[in-house]
PDB file of C-alpha atoms and ligand atoms in Angstrom:
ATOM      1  CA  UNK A  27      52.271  30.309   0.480  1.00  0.00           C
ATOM      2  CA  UNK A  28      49.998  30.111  -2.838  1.00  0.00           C
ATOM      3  CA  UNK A  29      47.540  27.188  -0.723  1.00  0.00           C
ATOM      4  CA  UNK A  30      44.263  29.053  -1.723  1.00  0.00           C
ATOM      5  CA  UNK A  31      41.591  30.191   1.421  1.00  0.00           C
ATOM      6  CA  UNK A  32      39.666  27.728   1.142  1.00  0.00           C
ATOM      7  CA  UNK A  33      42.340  24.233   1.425  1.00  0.00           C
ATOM      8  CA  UNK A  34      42.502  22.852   4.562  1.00  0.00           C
ATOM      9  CA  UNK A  35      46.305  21.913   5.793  1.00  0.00           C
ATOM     10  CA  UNK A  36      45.045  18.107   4.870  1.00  0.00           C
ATOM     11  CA  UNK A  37      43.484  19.076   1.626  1.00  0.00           C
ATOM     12  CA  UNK A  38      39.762  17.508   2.697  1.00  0.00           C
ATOM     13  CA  UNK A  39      38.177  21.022   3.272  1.00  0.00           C
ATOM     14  CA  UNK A  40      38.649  21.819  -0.160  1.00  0.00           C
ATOM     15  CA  UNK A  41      37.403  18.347  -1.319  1.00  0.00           C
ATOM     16  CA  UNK A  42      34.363  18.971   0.227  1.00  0.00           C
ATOM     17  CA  UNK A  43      33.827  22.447  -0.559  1.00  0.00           C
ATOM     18  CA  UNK A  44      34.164  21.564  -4.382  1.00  0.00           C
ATOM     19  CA  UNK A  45      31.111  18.857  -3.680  1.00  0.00           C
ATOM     20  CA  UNK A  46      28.658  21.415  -2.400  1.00  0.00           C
ATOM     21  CA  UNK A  47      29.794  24.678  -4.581  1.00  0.00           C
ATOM     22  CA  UNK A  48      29.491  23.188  -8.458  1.00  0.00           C
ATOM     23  CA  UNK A  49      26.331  21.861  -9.753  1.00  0.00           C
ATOM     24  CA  UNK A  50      27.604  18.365 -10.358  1.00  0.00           C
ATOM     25  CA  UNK A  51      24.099  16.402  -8.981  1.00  0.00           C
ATOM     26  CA  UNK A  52      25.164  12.343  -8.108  1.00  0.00           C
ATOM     27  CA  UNK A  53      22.417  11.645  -5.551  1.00  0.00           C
ATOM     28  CA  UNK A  54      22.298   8.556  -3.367  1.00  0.00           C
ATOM     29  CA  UNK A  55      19.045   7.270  -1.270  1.00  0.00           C
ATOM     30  CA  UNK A  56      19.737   5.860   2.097  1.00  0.00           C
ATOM     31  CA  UNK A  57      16.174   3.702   2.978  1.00  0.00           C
ATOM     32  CA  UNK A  58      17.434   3.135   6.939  1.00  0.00           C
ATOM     33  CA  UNK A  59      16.550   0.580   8.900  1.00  0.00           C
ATOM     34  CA  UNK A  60      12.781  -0.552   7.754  1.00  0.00           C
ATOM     35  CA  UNK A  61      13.129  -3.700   9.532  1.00  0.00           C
ATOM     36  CA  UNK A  62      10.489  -6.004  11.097  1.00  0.00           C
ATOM     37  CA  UNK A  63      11.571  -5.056  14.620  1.00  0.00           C
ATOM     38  CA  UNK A  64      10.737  -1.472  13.794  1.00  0.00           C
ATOM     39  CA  UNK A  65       7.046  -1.851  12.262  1.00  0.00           C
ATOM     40  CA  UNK A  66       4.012  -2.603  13.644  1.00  0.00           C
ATOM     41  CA  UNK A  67       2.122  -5.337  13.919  1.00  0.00           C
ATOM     42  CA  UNK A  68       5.123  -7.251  16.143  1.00  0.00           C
ATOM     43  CA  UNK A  69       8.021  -4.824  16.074  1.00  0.00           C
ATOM     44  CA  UNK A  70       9.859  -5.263  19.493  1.00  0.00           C
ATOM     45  CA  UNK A  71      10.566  -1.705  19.040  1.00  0.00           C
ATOM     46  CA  UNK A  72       7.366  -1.140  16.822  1.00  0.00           C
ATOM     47  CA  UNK A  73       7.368   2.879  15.210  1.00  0.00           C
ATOM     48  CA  UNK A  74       3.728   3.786  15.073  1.00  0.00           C
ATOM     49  CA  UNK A  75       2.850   3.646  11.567  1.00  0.00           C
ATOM     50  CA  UNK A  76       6.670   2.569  10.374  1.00  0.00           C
ATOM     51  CA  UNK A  77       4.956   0.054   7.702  1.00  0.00           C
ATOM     52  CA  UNK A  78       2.775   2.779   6.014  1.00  0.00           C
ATOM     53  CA  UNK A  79       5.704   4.410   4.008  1.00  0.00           C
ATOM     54  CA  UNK A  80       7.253   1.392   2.278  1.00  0.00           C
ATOM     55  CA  UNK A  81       5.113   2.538  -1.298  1.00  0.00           C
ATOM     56  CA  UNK A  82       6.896   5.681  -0.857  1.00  0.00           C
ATOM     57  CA  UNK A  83      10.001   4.404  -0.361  1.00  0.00           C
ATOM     58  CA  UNK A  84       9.535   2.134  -3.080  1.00  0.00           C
ATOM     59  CA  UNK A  85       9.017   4.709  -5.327  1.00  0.00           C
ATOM     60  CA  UNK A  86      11.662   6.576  -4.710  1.00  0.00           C
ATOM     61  CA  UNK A  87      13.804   3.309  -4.583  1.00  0.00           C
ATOM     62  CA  UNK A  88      12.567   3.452  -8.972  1.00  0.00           C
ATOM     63  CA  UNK A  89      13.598   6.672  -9.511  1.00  0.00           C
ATOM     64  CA  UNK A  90      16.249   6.729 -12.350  1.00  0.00           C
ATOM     65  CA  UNK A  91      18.538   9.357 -11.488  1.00  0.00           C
ATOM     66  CA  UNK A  92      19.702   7.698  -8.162  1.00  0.00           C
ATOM     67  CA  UNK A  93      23.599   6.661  -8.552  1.00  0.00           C
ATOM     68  CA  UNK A  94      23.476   4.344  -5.821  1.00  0.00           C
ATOM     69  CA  UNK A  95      20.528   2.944  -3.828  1.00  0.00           C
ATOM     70  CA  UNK A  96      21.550   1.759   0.143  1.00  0.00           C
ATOM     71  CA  UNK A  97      19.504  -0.025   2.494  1.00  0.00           C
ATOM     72  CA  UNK A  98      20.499  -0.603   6.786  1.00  0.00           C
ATOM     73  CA  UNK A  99      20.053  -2.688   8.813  1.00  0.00           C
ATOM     74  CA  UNK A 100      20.193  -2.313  12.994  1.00  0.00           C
ATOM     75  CA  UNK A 101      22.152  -5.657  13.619  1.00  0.00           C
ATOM     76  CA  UNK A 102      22.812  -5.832  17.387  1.00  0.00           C
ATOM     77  CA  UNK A 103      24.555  -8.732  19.493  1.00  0.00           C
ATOM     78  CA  UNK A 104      22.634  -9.985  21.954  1.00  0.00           C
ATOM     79  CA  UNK A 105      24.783  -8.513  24.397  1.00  0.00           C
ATOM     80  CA  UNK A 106      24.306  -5.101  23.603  1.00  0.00           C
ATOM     81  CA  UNK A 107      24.778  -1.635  25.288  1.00  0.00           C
ATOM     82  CA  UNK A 108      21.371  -0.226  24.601  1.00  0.00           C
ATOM     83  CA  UNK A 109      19.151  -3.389  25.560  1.00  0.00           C
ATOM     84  CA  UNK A 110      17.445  -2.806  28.960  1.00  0.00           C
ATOM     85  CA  UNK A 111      17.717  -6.376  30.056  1.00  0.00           C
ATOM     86  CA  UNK A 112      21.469  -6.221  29.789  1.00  0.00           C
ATOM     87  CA  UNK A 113      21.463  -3.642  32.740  1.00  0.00           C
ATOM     88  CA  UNK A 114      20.410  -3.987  36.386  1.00  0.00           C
ATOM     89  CA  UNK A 115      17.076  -2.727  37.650  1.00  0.00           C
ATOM     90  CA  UNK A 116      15.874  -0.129  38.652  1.00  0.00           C
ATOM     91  CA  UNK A 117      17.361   1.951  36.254  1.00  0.00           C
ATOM     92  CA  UNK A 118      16.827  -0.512  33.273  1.00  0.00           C
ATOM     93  CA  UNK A 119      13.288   0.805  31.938  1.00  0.00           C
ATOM     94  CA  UNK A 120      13.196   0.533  28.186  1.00  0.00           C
ATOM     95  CA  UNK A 121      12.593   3.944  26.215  1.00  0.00           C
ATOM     96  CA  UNK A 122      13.154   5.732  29.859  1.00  0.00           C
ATOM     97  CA  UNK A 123      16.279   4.878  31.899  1.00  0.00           C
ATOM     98  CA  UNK A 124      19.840   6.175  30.613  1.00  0.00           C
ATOM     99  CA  UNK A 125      23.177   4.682  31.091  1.00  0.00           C
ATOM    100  CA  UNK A 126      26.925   6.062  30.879  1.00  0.00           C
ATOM    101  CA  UNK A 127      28.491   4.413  27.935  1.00  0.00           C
ATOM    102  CA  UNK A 128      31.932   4.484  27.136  1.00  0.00           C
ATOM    103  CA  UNK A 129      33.927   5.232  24.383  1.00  0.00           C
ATOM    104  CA  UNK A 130      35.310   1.857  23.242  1.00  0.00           C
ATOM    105  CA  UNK A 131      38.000   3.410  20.748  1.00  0.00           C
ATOM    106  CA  UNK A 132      41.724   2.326  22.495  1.00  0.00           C
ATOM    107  CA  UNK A 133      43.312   5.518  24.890  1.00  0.00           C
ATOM    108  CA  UNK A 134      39.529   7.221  24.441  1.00  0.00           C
ATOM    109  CA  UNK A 135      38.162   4.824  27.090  1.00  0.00           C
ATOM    110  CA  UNK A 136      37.452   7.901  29.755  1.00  0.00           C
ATOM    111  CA  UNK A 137      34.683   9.603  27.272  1.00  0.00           C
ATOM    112  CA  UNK A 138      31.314   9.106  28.144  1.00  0.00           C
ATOM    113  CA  UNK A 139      27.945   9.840  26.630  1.00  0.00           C
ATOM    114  CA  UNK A 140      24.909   9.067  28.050  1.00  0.00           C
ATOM    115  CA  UNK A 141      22.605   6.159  26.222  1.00  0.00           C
ATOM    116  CA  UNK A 142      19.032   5.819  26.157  1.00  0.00           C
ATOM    117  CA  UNK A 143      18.267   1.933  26.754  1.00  0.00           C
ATOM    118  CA  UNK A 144      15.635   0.019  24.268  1.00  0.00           C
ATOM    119  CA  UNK A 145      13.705  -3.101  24.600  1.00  0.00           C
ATOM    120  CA  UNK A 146      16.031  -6.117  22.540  1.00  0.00           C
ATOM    121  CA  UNK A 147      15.320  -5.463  18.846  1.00  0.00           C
ATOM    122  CA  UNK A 148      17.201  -6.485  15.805  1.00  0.00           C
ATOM    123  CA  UNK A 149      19.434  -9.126  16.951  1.00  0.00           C
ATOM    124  CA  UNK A 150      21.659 -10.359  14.403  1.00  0.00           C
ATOM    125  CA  UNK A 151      20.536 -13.063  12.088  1.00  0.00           C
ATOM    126  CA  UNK A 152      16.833 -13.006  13.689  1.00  0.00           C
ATOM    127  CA  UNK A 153      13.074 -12.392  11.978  1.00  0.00           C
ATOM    128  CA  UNK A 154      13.276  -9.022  13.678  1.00  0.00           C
ATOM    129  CA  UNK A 155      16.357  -7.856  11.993  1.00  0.00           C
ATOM    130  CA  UNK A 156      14.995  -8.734   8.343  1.00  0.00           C
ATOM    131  CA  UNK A 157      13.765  -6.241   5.834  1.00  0.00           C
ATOM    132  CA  UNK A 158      10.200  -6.099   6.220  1.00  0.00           C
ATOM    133  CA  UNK A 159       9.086  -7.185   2.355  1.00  0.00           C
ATOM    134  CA  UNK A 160       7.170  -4.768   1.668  1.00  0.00           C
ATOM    135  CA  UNK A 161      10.407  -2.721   0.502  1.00  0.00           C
ATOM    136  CA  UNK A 162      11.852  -3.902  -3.339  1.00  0.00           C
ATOM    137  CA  UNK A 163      15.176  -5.376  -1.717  1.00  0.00           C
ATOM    138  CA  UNK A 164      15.980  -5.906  -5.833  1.00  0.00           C
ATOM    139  CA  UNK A 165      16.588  -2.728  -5.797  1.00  0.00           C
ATOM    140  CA  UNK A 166      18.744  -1.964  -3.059  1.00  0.00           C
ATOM    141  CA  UNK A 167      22.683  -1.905  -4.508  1.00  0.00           C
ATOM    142  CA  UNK A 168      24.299  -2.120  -1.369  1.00  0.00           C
ATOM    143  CA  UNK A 169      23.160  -2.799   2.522  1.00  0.00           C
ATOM    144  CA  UNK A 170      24.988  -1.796   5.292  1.00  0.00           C
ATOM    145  CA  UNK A 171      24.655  -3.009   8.582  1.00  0.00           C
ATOM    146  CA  UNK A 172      25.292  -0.936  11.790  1.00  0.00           C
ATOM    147  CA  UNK A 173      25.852  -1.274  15.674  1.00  0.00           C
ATOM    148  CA  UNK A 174      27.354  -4.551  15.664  1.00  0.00           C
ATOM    149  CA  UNK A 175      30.155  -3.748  18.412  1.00  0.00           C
ATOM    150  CA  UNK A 176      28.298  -4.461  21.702  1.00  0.00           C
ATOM    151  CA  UNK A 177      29.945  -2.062  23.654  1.00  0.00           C
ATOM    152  CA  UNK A 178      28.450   1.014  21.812  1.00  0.00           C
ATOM    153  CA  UNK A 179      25.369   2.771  20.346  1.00  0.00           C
ATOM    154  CA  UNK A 180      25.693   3.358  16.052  1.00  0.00           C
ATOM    155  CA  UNK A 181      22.221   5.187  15.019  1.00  0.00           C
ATOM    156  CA  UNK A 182      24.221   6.565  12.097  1.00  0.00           C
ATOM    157  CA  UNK A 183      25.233   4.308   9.106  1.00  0.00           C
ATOM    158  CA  UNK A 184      28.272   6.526   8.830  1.00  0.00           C
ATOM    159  CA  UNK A 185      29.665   5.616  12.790  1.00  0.00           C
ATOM    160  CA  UNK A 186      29.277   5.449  16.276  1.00  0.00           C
ATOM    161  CA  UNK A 187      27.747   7.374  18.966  1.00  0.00           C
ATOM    162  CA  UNK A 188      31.340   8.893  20.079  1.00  0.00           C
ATOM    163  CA  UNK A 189      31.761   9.358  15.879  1.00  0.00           C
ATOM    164  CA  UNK A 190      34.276   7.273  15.553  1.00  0.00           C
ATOM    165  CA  UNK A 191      34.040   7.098  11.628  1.00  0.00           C
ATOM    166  CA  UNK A 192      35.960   7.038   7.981  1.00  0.00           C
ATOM    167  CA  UNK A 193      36.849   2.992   8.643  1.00  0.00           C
ATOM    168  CA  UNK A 194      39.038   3.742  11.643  1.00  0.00           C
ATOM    169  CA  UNK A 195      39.770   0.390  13.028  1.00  0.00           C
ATOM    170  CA  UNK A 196      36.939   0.727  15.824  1.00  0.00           C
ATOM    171  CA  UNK A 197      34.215   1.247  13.164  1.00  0.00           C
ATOM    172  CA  UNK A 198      35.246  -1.709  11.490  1.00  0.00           C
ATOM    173  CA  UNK A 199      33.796  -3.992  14.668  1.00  0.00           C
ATOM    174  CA  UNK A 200      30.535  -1.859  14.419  1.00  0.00           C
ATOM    175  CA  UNK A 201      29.585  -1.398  11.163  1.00  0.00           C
ATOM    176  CA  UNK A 202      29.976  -3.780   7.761  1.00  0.00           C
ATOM    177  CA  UNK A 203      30.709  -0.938   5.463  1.00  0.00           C
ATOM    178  CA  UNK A 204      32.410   2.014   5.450  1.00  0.00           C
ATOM    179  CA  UNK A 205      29.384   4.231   4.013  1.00  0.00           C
ATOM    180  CA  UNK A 206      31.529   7.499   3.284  1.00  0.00           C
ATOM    181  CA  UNK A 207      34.134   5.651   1.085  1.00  0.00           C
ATOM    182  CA  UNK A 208      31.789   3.845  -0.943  1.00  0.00           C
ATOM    183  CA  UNK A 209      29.629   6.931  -1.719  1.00  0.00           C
ATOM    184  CA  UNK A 210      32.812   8.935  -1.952  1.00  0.00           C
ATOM    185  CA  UNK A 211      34.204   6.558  -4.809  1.00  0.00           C
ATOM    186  CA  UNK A 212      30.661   6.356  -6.608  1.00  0.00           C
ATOM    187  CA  UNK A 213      31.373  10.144  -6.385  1.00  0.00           C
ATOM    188  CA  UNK A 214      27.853  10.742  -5.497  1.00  0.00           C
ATOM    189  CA  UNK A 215      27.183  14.694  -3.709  1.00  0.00           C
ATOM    190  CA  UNK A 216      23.895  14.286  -2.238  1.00  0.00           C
ATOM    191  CA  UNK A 217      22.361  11.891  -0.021  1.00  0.00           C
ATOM    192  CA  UNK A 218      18.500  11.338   0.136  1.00  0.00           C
ATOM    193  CA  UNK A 219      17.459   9.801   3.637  1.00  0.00           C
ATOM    194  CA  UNK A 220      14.119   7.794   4.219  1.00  0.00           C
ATOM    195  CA  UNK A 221      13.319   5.243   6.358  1.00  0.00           C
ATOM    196  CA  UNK A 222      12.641   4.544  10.279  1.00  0.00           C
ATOM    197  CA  UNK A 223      13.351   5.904  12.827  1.00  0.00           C
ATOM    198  CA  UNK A 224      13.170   9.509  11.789  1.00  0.00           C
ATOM    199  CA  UNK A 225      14.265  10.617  15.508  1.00  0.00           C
ATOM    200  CA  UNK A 226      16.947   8.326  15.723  1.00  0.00           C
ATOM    201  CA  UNK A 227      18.968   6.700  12.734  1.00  0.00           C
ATOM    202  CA  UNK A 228      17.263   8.683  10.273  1.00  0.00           C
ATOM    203  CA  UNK A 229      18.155  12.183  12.047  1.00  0.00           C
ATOM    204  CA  UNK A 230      21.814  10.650  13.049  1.00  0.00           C
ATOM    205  CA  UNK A 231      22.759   9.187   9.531  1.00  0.00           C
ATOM    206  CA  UNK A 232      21.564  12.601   7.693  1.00  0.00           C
ATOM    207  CA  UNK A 233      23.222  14.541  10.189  1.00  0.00           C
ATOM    208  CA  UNK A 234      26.641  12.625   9.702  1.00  0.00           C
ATOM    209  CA  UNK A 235      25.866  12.792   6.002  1.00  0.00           C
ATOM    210  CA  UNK A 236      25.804  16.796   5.749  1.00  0.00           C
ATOM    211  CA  UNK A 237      29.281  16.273   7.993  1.00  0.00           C
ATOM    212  CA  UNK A 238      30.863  14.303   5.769  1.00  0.00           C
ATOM    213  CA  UNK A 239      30.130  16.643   2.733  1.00  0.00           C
ATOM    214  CA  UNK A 240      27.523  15.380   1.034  1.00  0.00           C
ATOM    215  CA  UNK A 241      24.094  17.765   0.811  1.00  0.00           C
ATOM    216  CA  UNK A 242      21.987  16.071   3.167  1.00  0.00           C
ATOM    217  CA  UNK A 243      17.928  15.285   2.337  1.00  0.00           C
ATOM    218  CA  UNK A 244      15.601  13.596   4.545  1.00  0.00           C
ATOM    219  CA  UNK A 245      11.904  13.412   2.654  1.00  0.00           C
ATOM    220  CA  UNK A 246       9.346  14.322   4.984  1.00  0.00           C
ATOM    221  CA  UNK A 247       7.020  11.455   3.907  1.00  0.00           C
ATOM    222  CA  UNK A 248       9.559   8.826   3.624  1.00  0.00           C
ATOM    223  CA  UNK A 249       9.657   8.833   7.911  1.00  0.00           C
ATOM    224  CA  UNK A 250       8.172   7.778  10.959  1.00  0.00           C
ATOM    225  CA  UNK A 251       9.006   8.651  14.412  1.00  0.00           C
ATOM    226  CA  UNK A 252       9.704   7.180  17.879  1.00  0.00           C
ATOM    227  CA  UNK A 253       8.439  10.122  19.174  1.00  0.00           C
ATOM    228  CA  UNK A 254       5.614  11.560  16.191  1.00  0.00           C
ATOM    229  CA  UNK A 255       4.803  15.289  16.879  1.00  0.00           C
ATOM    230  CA  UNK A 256       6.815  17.119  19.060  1.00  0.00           C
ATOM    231  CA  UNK A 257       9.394  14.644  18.869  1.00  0.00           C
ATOM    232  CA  UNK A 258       9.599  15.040  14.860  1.00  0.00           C
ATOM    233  CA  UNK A 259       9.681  19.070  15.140  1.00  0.00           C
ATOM    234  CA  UNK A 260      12.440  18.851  17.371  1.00  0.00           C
ATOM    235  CA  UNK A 261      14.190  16.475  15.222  1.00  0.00           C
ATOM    236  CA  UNK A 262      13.449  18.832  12.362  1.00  0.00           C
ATOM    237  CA  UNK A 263      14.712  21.969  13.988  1.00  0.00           C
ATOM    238  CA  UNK A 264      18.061  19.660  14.815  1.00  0.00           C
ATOM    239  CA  UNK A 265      18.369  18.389  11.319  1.00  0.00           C
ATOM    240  CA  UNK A 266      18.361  22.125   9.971  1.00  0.00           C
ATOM    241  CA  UNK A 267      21.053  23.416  12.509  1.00  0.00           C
ATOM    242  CA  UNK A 268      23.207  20.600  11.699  1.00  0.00           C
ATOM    243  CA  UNK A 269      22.844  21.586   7.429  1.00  0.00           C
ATOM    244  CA  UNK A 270      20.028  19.143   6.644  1.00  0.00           C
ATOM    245  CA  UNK A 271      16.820  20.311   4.771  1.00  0.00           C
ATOM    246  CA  UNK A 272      13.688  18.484   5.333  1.00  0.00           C
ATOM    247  CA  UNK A 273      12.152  18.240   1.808  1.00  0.00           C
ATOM    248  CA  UNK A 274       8.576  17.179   0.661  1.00  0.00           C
ATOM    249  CA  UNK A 275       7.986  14.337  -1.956  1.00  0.00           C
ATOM    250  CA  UNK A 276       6.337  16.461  -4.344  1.00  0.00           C
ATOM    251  CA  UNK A 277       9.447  18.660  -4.081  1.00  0.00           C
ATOM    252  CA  UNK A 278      11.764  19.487  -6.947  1.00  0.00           C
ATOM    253  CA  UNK A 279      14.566  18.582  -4.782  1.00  0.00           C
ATOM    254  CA  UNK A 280      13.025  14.533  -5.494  1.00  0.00           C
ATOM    255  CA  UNK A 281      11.856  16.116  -8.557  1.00  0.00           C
ATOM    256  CA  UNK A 282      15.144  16.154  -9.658  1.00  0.00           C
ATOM    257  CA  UNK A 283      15.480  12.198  -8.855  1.00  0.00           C
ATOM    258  CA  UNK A 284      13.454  11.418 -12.161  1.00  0.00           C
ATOM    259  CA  UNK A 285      16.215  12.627 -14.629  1.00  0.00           C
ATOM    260  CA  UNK A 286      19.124  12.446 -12.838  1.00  0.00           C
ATOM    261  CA  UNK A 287      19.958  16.161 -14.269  1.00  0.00           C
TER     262      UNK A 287
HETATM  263  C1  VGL B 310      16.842   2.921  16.151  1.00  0.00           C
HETATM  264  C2  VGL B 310      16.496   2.979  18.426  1.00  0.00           C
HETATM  265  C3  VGL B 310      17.424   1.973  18.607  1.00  0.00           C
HETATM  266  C4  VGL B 310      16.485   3.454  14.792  1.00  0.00           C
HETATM  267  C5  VGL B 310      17.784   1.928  16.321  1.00  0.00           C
HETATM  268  O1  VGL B 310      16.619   2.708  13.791  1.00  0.00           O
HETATM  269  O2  VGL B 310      16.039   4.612  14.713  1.00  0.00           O
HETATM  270  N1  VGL B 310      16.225   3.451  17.215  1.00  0.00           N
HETATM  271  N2  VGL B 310      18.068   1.457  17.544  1.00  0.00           N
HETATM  272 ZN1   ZN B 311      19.293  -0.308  17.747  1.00  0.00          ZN
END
């Protein structure tokens, strides 16, 4: 057979090799989840200091070499799996207790992960789900709104806690927009990440980024942390096993954001 080394029997390996071995530069921010629920003053799920970066993130959000500009939201059902009032006591202690969730994709139904449970926070179509303002929603081009199935946990804007992903017909019941596609078809090879929390949905949706074959960028500045500290070096160390790098502002990696070259 002439199928070159590096072609997968499918023909994605090769797609995404291509992406991260030329210099073609189409960079997309992802600002995730700065939401009212998530910042401080009366955040349900308040991140210490979560409100401080929005001039950051609105100057990236100007930069004039970003292709596509993408703002999430956390958009739960009241219902859901990770709110500790939905579970029986004693083991229903927000930020503490853990329960066994279940894959919710058909014939997959015996997988199990383990989910950390949260006070209620972002509830569809509430104050606590909006956009805080302080973030230039002019300039977002596209929001996408994630963990909308009840039954399972979606820190990533790219799918689920099991990764059911790539608009499968689970995904469709969690999340409003199939993130890969429309990133794929803008034909954009790096993502930027920003936003809250950098644990969680930050760490999760650059994590799934770098997986799906984009190079993956979360800006140091542009996050806050459930857990600040420890909690963000462990994140860090994560995020650069799993092919992200942790960049600085004043970087040229954002450098680069200004021209677009
Ligand atoms: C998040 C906990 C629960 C986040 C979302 O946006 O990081 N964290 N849901
Ligand atoms: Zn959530």
């Amino acid at each position: 057979m002439a199928t070159p080394s590096h072609t997968g029997p499918n023909g994605s390996a090769s797609d995404e090799t291509a992406q991260r071995t030329d210099n073609t530069f189409i960079p997309a921010l992802i600002v995730v989840d700065m939401q009212e629920d998530f910042c401080p003053p009366n955040g349900s799920l308040a991140v210490q200091e979560g409100r401080s970066i929005a001039p950051l993130i609105n100057t990236l959000l100007a930069l004039p070499g970003l292709a596509i500009r993408v703002a999430t939201q956390d958009f739960h059902p009241i219902d859901h799996i990770s709110f500790a009032p939905n579970h029986p006591a004693p083991n229903n202690r927000p930020f503490e207790s853990f329960i066994e969730m279940h894959n919710p994709a058909p014939g997959k139904e015996s997988e199990t992960k383990p989910q950390q449970l949260w006070p209620v926070h972002c509830v569809a179509d509430t104050p606590g789900a909006a956009l805080i303002p302080e973030i230039d929603a002019g300039r977002i081009d596209l929001y996408v709104r994630k963990g909308m199935d009840a039954r399972v946990e979606m820190y990533s804007a790219f799918g689920d806690a099991f990764g059911n992903i790539d608009g499968d017909v689970l995904t469709r019941t969690s999340v409003s927009v199939d993130l890969k596609a429309e990133l794929k078809e803008k034909g954009v090879t790096d993502v930027f990440v920003v936003g809250l929390a950098g644990d969680y949905c930050v760490k999760f949706t650059a994590l799934d980024a770098a997986k799906a074959g984009f190079r993956s960028w979360v800006v140091e500045e542009g996050t806050k942390c459930v857990v600040p500290g420890e909690g963000w070096e462990r994140t860090k160390e994560e995020l650069r096993r799993g092919g992200v790098s942790v960049v600085s502002a004043d970087g040229p990696e954002v450098q680069r954001l200004s021209s677009g070259k």
